[in-house]
PDB file of C-alpha atoms in Angstrom:
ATOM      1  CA  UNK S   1     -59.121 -32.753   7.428  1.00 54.00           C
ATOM      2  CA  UNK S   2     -59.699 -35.232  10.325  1.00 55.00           C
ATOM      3  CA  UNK S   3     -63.312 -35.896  11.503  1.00 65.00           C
ATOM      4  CA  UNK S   4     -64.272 -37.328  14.246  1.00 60.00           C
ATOM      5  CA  UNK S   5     -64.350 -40.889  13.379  1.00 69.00           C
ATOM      6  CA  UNK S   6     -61.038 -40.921  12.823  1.00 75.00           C
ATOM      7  CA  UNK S   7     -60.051 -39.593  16.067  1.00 79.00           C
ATOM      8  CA  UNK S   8     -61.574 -41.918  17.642  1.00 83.00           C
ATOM      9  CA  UNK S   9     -60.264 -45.073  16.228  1.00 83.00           C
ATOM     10  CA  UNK S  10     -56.961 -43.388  16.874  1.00 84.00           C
ATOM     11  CA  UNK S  11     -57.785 -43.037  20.304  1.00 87.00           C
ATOM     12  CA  UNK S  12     -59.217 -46.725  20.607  1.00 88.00           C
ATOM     13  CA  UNK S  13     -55.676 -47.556  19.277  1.00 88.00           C
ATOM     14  CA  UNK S  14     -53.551 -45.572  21.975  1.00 91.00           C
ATOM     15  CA  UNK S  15     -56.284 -46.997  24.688  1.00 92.00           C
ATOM     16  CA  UNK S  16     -55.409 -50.772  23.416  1.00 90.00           C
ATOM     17  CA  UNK S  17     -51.480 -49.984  22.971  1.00 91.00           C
ATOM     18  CA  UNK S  18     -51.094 -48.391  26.794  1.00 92.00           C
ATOM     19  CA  UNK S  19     -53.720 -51.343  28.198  1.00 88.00           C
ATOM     20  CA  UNK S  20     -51.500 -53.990  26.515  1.00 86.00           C
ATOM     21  CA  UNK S  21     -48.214 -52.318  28.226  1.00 89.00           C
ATOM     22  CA  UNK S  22     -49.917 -52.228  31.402  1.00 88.00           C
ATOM     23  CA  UNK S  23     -50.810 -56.116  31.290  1.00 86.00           C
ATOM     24  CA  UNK S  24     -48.091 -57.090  29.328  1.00 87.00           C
ATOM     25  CA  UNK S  25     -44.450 -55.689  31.421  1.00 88.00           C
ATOM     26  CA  UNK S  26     -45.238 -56.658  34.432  1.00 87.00           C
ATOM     27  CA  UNK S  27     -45.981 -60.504  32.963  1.00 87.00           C
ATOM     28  CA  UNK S  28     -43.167 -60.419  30.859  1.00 89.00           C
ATOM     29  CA  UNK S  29     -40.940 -59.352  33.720  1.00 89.00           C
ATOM     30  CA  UNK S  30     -42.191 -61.789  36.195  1.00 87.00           C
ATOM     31  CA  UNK S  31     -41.195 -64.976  33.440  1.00 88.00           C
ATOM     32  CA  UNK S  32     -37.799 -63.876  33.241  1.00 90.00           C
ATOM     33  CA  UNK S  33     -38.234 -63.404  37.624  1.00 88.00           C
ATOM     34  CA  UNK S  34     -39.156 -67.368  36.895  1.00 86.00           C
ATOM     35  CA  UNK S  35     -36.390 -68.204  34.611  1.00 87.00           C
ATOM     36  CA  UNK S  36     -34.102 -67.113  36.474  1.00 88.00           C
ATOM     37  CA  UNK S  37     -35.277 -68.662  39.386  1.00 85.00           C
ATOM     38  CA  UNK S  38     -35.202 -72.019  37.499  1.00 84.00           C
ATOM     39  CA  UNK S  39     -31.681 -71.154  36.550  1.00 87.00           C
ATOM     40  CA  UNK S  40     -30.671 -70.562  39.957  1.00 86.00           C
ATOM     41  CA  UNK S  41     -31.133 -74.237  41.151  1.00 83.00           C
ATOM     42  CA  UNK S  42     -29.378 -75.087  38.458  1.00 84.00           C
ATOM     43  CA  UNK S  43     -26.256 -72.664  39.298  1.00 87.00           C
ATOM     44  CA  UNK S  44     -26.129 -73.816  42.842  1.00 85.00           C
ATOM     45  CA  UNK S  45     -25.972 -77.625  42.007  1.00 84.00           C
ATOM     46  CA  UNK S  46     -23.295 -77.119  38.905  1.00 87.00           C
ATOM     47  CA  UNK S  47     -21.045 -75.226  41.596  1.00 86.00           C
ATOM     48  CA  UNK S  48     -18.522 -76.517  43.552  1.00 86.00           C
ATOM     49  CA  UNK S  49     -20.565 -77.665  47.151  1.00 83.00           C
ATOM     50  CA  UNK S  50     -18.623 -80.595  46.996  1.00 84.00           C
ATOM     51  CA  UNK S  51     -15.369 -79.012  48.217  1.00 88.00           C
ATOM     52  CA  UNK S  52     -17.096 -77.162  50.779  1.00 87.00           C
ATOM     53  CA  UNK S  53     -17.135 -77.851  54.591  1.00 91.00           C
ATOM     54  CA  UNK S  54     -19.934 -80.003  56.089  1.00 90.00           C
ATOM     55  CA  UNK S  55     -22.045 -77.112  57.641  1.00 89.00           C
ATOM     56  CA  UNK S  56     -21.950 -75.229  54.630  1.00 89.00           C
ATOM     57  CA  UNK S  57     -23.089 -78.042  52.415  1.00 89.00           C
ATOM     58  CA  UNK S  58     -25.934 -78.444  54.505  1.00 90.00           C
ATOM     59  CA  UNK S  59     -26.681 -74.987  54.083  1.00 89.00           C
ATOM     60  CA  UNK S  60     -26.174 -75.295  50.458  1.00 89.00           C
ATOM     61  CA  UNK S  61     -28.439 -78.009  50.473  1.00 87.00           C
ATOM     62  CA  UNK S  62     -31.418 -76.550  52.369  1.00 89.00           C
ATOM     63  CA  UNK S  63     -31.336 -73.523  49.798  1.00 87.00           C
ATOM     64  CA  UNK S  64     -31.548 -75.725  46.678  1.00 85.00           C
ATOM     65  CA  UNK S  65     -34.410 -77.681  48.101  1.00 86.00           C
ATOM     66  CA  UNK S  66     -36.028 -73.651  48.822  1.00 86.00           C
ATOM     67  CA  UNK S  67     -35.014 -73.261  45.323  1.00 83.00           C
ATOM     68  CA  UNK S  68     -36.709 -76.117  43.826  1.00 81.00           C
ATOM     69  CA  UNK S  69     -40.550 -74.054  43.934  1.00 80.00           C
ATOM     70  CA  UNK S  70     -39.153 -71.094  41.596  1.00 76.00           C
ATOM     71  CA  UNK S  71     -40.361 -67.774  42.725  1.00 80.00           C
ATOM     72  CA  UNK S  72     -43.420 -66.243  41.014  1.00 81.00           C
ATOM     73  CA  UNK S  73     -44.908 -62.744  41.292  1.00 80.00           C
ATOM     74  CA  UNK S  74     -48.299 -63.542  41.388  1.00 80.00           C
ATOM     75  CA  UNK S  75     -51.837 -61.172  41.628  1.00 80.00           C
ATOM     76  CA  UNK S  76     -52.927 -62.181  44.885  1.00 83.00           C
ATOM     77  CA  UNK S  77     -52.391 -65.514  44.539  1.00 76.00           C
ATOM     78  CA  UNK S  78     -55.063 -65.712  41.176  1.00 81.00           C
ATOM     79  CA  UNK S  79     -52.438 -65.944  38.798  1.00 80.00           C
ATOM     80  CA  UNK S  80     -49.026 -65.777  37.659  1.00 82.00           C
ATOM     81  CA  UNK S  81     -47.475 -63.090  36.063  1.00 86.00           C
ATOM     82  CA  UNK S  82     -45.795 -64.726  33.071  1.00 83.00           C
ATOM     83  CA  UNK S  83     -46.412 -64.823  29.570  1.00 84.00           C
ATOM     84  CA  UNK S  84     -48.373 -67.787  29.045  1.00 84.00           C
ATOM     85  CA  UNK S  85     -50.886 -66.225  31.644  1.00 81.00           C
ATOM     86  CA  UNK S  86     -50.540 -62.603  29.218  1.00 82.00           C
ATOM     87  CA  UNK S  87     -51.437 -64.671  26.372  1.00 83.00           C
ATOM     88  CA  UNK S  88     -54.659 -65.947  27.736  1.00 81.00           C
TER      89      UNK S  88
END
C-alpha cells in the first residue's frame, strides 16, 4: 500500500524529469543550431569558389564573412541556448 509520502516523492520526481526536458531540448537543440553553423563556414570555404565567376565569389565571400558570428538562439538576448549554458 502506497502512502502519501511516497506519492509525493514520485511526484517531485516527474516535476524534476518534465522541468529538466523543458530546459534541457531546447538548449541541446540550439548547440547543434551552433555546430552547424560553425560547420557551415567551414563547408563554404572547402568548396569550390575558386572556379566560380567574379560576382559570385564576391557573393560567396560576403556570406562567409556573415557566417563567421555562428547563429545562436538565444532568450532575449540573456543567454544562449546551448549546453554549456544547460549545465550551469
Amino acid at each position: 500500500m502506497l502512502n502519501l509520502n511516497d506519492f509525493s516523492k514520485l511526484m517531485n520526481v516527474f516535476y524534476l524529469m518534465s522541468m529538466t526536458m523543458q530546459i534541457g531540448l531546447p538548449c541541446y537543440y540550439g548547440n547543434e543550431v551552433a555546430l552547424k553553423s560553425y560547420a557551415l563556414t567551414n563547408a563554404i570555404y572547402s568548396s569550390n569558389w575558386y572556379a566560380m565567376k567574379r560576382s559570385n565569389r564576391k557573393s560567396v565571400q560576403m556570406f562567409m564573412i556573415r557566417t563567421n558570428k555562428p547563429f545562436a538562439a538565444s532568450a532575449y538576448g540573456y543567454f544562449n541556448f546551448n549546453l554549456p549554458a544547460f549545465t550551469t
